[in-house]
């Protein structure tokens, strides 16, 4: 636990990357696993991830930052950039796909449990689709769970990261053809190693005191 506490108290948002230092294939494989096994409400997994490691791929992502020029070099100099995408619909076919995967992975033992899992998931999806009418917002919340998993996991791996919300999603969706695939860009994360020019690396972390953050009952 002490190692985890050391990581969360020392990690920070990297503002400048060293373009000469690249992540290894093994590190990229671990990052994919982190995202694959991220938690989500009712195991809905309503996401897709676009991983850009090539110069061409990063240039395409950078086109969405024309109005956010402070983020362009972060994307271009990072070793890898991940676009977190949310599903535009959680339809019956997709829910059936999740259920089939759970059955293949041994989480479903009999028809009764299969029906119970399907009904429980359908209840929450239906509630957000019809009663609350906030399904897209609910999907985005799940995507941000994956974002948190990646940021903590990358820090544990000694990899620097910068979450990026400053981009034009319409441009990024067009660049990647996401709408046609049933997704929309939600957030990006640049990954790599900090540059010696990263001013944020030299600043102390600052958080509100625990007395402000916690109420114990």
Short mmCIF file of C-alpha atoms in Angstrom, two decimals:
data_model
loop_
_atom_site.label_atom_id
_atom_site.label_comp_id
_atom_site.label_asym_id
_atom_site.label_seq_id
_atom_site.Cartn_x
_atom_site.Cartn_y
_atom_site.Cartn_z
CA UNK A 1 0.00 0.00 0.00
CA UNK A 2 2.85 2.40 0.76
CA UNK A 3 3.97 2.14 -2.88
CA UNK A 4 0.49 3.07 -4.08
CA UNK A 5 0.36 6.06 -1.72
CA UNK A 6 3.79 7.15 -2.91
CA UNK A 7 2.53 7.04 -6.50
CA UNK A 8 -0.69 8.99 -5.93
CA UNK A 9 1.12 11.68 -3.96
CA UNK A 10 3.87 12.10 -6.56
CA UNK A 11 2.11 11.66 -9.93
CA UNK A 12 1.02 14.80 -11.73
CA UNK A 13 -0.29 15.98 -15.09
CA UNK A 14 2.63 16.18 -17.50
CA UNK A 15 2.65 19.38 -19.54
CA UNK A 16 5.59 18.64 -21.86
CA UNK A 17 6.81 15.30 -23.23
CA UNK A 18 10.22 14.12 -24.39
CA UNK A 19 9.54 13.00 -27.97
CA UNK A 20 12.72 10.92 -28.07
CA UNK A 21 11.55 8.52 -25.35
CA UNK A 22 9.05 5.92 -26.49
CA UNK A 23 6.94 3.36 -24.70
CA UNK A 24 7.78 -0.28 -25.35
CA UNK A 25 5.42 -2.79 -26.93
CA UNK A 26 5.19 -4.53 -23.56
CA UNK A 27 4.13 -1.29 -21.88
CA UNK A 28 1.52 -0.63 -24.55
CA UNK A 29 0.19 -4.17 -24.07
CA UNK A 30 -0.14 -3.52 -20.32
CA UNK A 31 -1.94 -0.26 -20.98
CA UNK A 32 -4.43 -2.08 -23.21
CA UNK A 33 -5.03 -4.58 -20.41
CA UNK A 34 -5.62 -1.77 -17.91
CA UNK A 35 -8.33 -0.36 -20.16
CA UNK A 36 -9.81 -3.73 -21.04
CA UNK A 37 -10.37 -4.55 -17.38
CA UNK A 38 -11.56 -1.13 -16.23
CA UNK A 39 -14.72 -1.19 -14.10
CA UNK A 40 -18.07 0.00 -15.42
CA UNK A 41 -21.63 0.10 -14.14
CA UNK A 42 -23.33 -3.31 -14.60
CA UNK A 43 -20.25 -4.31 -16.63
CA UNK A 44 -21.66 -2.27 -19.52
CA UNK A 45 -18.20 -1.47 -20.97
CA UNK A 46 -19.71 1.26 -23.19
CA UNK A 47 -16.44 2.36 -24.73
CA UNK A 48 -13.88 2.06 -27.46
CA UNK A 49 -10.26 3.21 -27.41
CA UNK A 50 -8.22 4.58 -30.31
CA UNK A 51 -4.48 4.21 -29.72
CA UNK A 52 -2.24 6.51 -31.75
CA UNK A 53 1.51 5.83 -31.73
CA UNK A 54 2.47 6.75 -35.30
CA UNK A 55 3.29 10.29 -36.37
CA UNK A 56 0.43 10.20 -38.85
CA UNK A 57 -2.00 9.04 -36.19
CA UNK A 58 -0.96 11.76 -33.74
CA UNK A 59 -1.16 14.39 -36.47
CA UNK A 60 -4.75 13.38 -37.13
CA UNK A 61 -5.61 13.74 -33.46
CA UNK A 62 -3.81 17.08 -33.26
CA UNK A 63 -6.09 18.52 -35.95
CA UNK A 64 -8.82 18.65 -33.30
CA UNK A 65 -6.77 21.08 -31.18
CA UNK A 66 -6.68 24.04 -33.59
CA UNK A 67 -8.57 26.14 -31.03
CA UNK A 68 -6.61 24.57 -28.17
CA UNK A 69 -3.05 25.12 -29.32
CA UNK A 70 -1.65 24.53 -25.83
CA UNK A 71 -2.51 20.84 -26.27
CA UNK A 72 -1.10 20.32 -29.78
CA UNK A 73 2.53 19.71 -28.78
CA UNK A 74 1.46 17.39 -25.97
CA UNK A 75 -0.20 15.15 -28.55
CA UNK A 76 2.62 15.36 -31.08
CA UNK A 77 5.47 14.82 -28.60
CA UNK A 78 3.86 12.07 -26.53
CA UNK A 79 4.85 8.49 -27.26
CA UNK A 80 1.21 7.41 -27.42
CA UNK A 81 -2.17 9.10 -27.29
CA UNK A 82 -5.40 7.33 -26.44
CA UNK A 83 -8.82 8.61 -27.45
CA UNK A 84 -11.53 7.44 -25.06
CA UNK A 85 -14.80 7.00 -26.95
CA UNK A 86 -18.28 6.44 -25.59
CA UNK A 87 -20.94 4.35 -27.29
CA UNK A 88 -23.81 6.34 -28.78
CA UNK A 89 -26.30 3.55 -28.07
CA UNK A 90 -26.59 0.61 -25.71
CA UNK A 91 -28.99 -1.43 -27.81
CA UNK A 92 -30.20 -4.99 -27.40
CA UNK A 93 -27.58 -6.41 -29.77
CA UNK A 94 -24.76 -4.88 -27.76
CA UNK A 95 -26.20 -6.07 -24.44
CA UNK A 96 -26.50 -9.56 -25.92
CA UNK A 97 -22.83 -9.40 -26.96
CA UNK A 98 -21.76 -8.60 -23.39
CA UNK A 99 -23.89 -11.44 -22.05
CA UNK A 100 -22.38 -13.89 -24.52
CA UNK A 101 -18.87 -12.86 -23.52
CA UNK A 102 -19.69 -13.29 -19.84
CA UNK A 103 -20.99 -16.77 -20.58
CA UNK A 104 -17.84 -17.66 -22.53
CA UNK A 105 -15.70 -16.39 -19.65
CA UNK A 106 -17.51 -18.61 -17.16
CA UNK A 107 -19.38 -15.94 -15.19
CA UNK A 108 -22.77 -17.48 -16.01
CA UNK A 109 -23.45 -20.92 -14.57
CA UNK A 110 -27.04 -21.58 -15.64
CA UNK A 111 -30.03 -20.12 -17.46
CA UNK A 112 -31.49 -18.64 -14.27
CA UNK A 113 -28.38 -16.58 -13.55
CA UNK A 114 -28.15 -15.61 -17.23
CA UNK A 115 -31.69 -14.26 -17.17
CA UNK A 116 -31.07 -12.44 -13.88
CA UNK A 117 -27.90 -10.75 -15.16
CA UNK A 118 -29.59 -9.76 -18.42
CA UNK A 119 -32.63 -8.37 -16.61
CA UNK A 120 -30.53 -6.38 -14.14
CA UNK A 121 -28.43 -4.80 -16.87
CA UNK A 122 -31.46 -4.07 -19.03
CA UNK A 123 -33.16 -2.40 -16.05
CA UNK A 124 -30.38 0.14 -15.55
CA UNK A 125 -29.85 0.77 -19.25
CA UNK A 126 -33.60 1.22 -19.71
CA UNK A 127 -33.78 3.57 -16.73
CA UNK A 128 -31.10 5.83 -18.18
CA UNK A 129 -32.58 5.59 -21.68
CA UNK A 130 -36.21 6.26 -20.83
CA UNK A 131 -36.90 7.54 -17.32
CA UNK A 132 -33.79 9.61 -16.59
CA UNK A 133 -33.06 10.30 -20.28
CA UNK A 134 -29.36 10.75 -19.50
CA UNK A 135 -27.89 7.66 -21.13
CA UNK A 136 -25.11 9.52 -22.95
CA UNK A 137 -24.08 11.26 -19.74
CA UNK A 138 -24.16 7.89 -17.94
CA UNK A 139 -21.94 6.40 -20.65
CA UNK A 140 -19.47 9.26 -20.26
CA UNK A 141 -19.28 8.53 -16.53
CA UNK A 142 -18.22 4.96 -17.30
CA UNK A 143 -15.60 6.24 -19.75
CA UNK A 144 -14.14 8.41 -16.99
CA UNK A 145 -13.85 5.35 -14.76
CA UNK A 146 -11.56 3.90 -17.42
CA UNK A 147 -9.66 7.20 -17.50
CA UNK A 148 -9.01 7.00 -13.76
CA UNK A 149 -7.87 3.39 -14.08
CA UNK A 150 -5.38 4.36 -16.78
CA UNK A 151 -3.97 7.38 -14.94
CA UNK A 152 -3.30 5.40 -11.78
CA UNK A 153 -2.02 2.36 -13.66
CA UNK A 154 0.31 4.42 -15.84
CA UNK A 155 1.75 6.11 -12.76
CA UNK A 156 2.37 2.72 -11.17
CA UNK A 157 4.26 1.77 -14.35
CA UNK A 158 6.40 4.91 -14.18
CA UNK A 159 4.72 6.39 -17.26
CA UNK A 160 3.81 10.07 -17.39
CA UNK A 161 0.35 11.11 -18.54
CA UNK A 162 -1.76 14.12 -19.43
CA UNK A 163 -5.56 13.88 -19.70
CA UNK A 164 -6.85 16.21 -22.42
CA UNK A 165 -10.37 17.63 -22.70
CA UNK A 166 -9.31 20.66 -24.75
CA UNK A 167 -10.13 19.50 -28.29
CA UNK A 168 -12.95 19.78 -30.79
CA UNK A 169 -14.89 16.49 -30.60
CA UNK A 170 -16.65 17.12 -33.91
CA UNK A 171 -13.31 17.35 -35.72
CA UNK A 172 -11.92 14.32 -33.91
CA UNK A 173 -15.04 12.28 -34.60
CA UNK A 174 -14.70 13.15 -38.29
CA UNK A 175 -10.98 12.38 -38.41
CA UNK A 176 -11.51 8.92 -36.93
CA UNK A 177 -14.91 8.16 -38.47
CA UNK A 178 -16.29 7.53 -35.01
CA UNK A 179 -19.93 8.42 -35.60
CA UNK A 180 -20.22 5.85 -38.37
CA UNK A 181 -18.87 3.26 -35.93
CA UNK A 182 -21.37 4.20 -33.23
CA UNK A 183 -19.01 6.14 -30.95
CA UNK A 184 -18.11 9.67 -29.97
CA UNK A 185 -14.83 11.05 -28.59
CA UNK A 186 -15.02 11.90 -24.89
CA UNK A 187 -11.47 12.57 -23.66
CA UNK A 188 -7.85 11.93 -24.68
CA UNK A 189 -4.77 10.94 -22.70
CA UNK A 190 -1.21 11.59 -23.84
CA UNK A 191 1.36 9.09 -22.51
CA UNK A 192 5.14 9.02 -22.46
CA UNK A 193 7.94 10.57 -20.45
CA UNK A 194 8.26 14.12 -19.19
CA UNK A 195 10.57 16.60 -20.85
CA UNK A 196 13.17 18.54 -18.86
CA UNK A 197 11.17 21.61 -19.95
CA UNK A 198 8.05 20.44 -18.09
CA UNK A 199 7.42 23.25 -15.63
CA UNK A 200 4.76 21.27 -13.81
CA UNK A 201 7.29 18.63 -12.73
CA UNK A 202 8.99 21.20 -10.52
CA UNK A 203 5.87 22.41 -8.74
CA UNK A 204 4.59 20.87 -5.49
CA UNK A 205 1.25 19.07 -5.56
CA UNK A 206 -1.64 20.96 -4.01
CA UNK A 207 -4.87 19.50 -2.70
CA UNK A 208 -7.48 20.63 -0.21
CA UNK A 209 -6.98 19.36 3.32
CA UNK A 210 -8.66 16.09 4.31
CA UNK A 211 -10.61 18.00 6.97
CA UNK A 212 -12.33 19.81 4.10
CA UNK A 213 -12.86 16.70 2.00
CA UNK A 214 -14.20 14.16 4.48
CA UNK A 215 -17.18 13.90 6.78
CA UNK A 216 -17.03 10.88 9.06
CA UNK A 217 -20.30 9.57 10.49
#
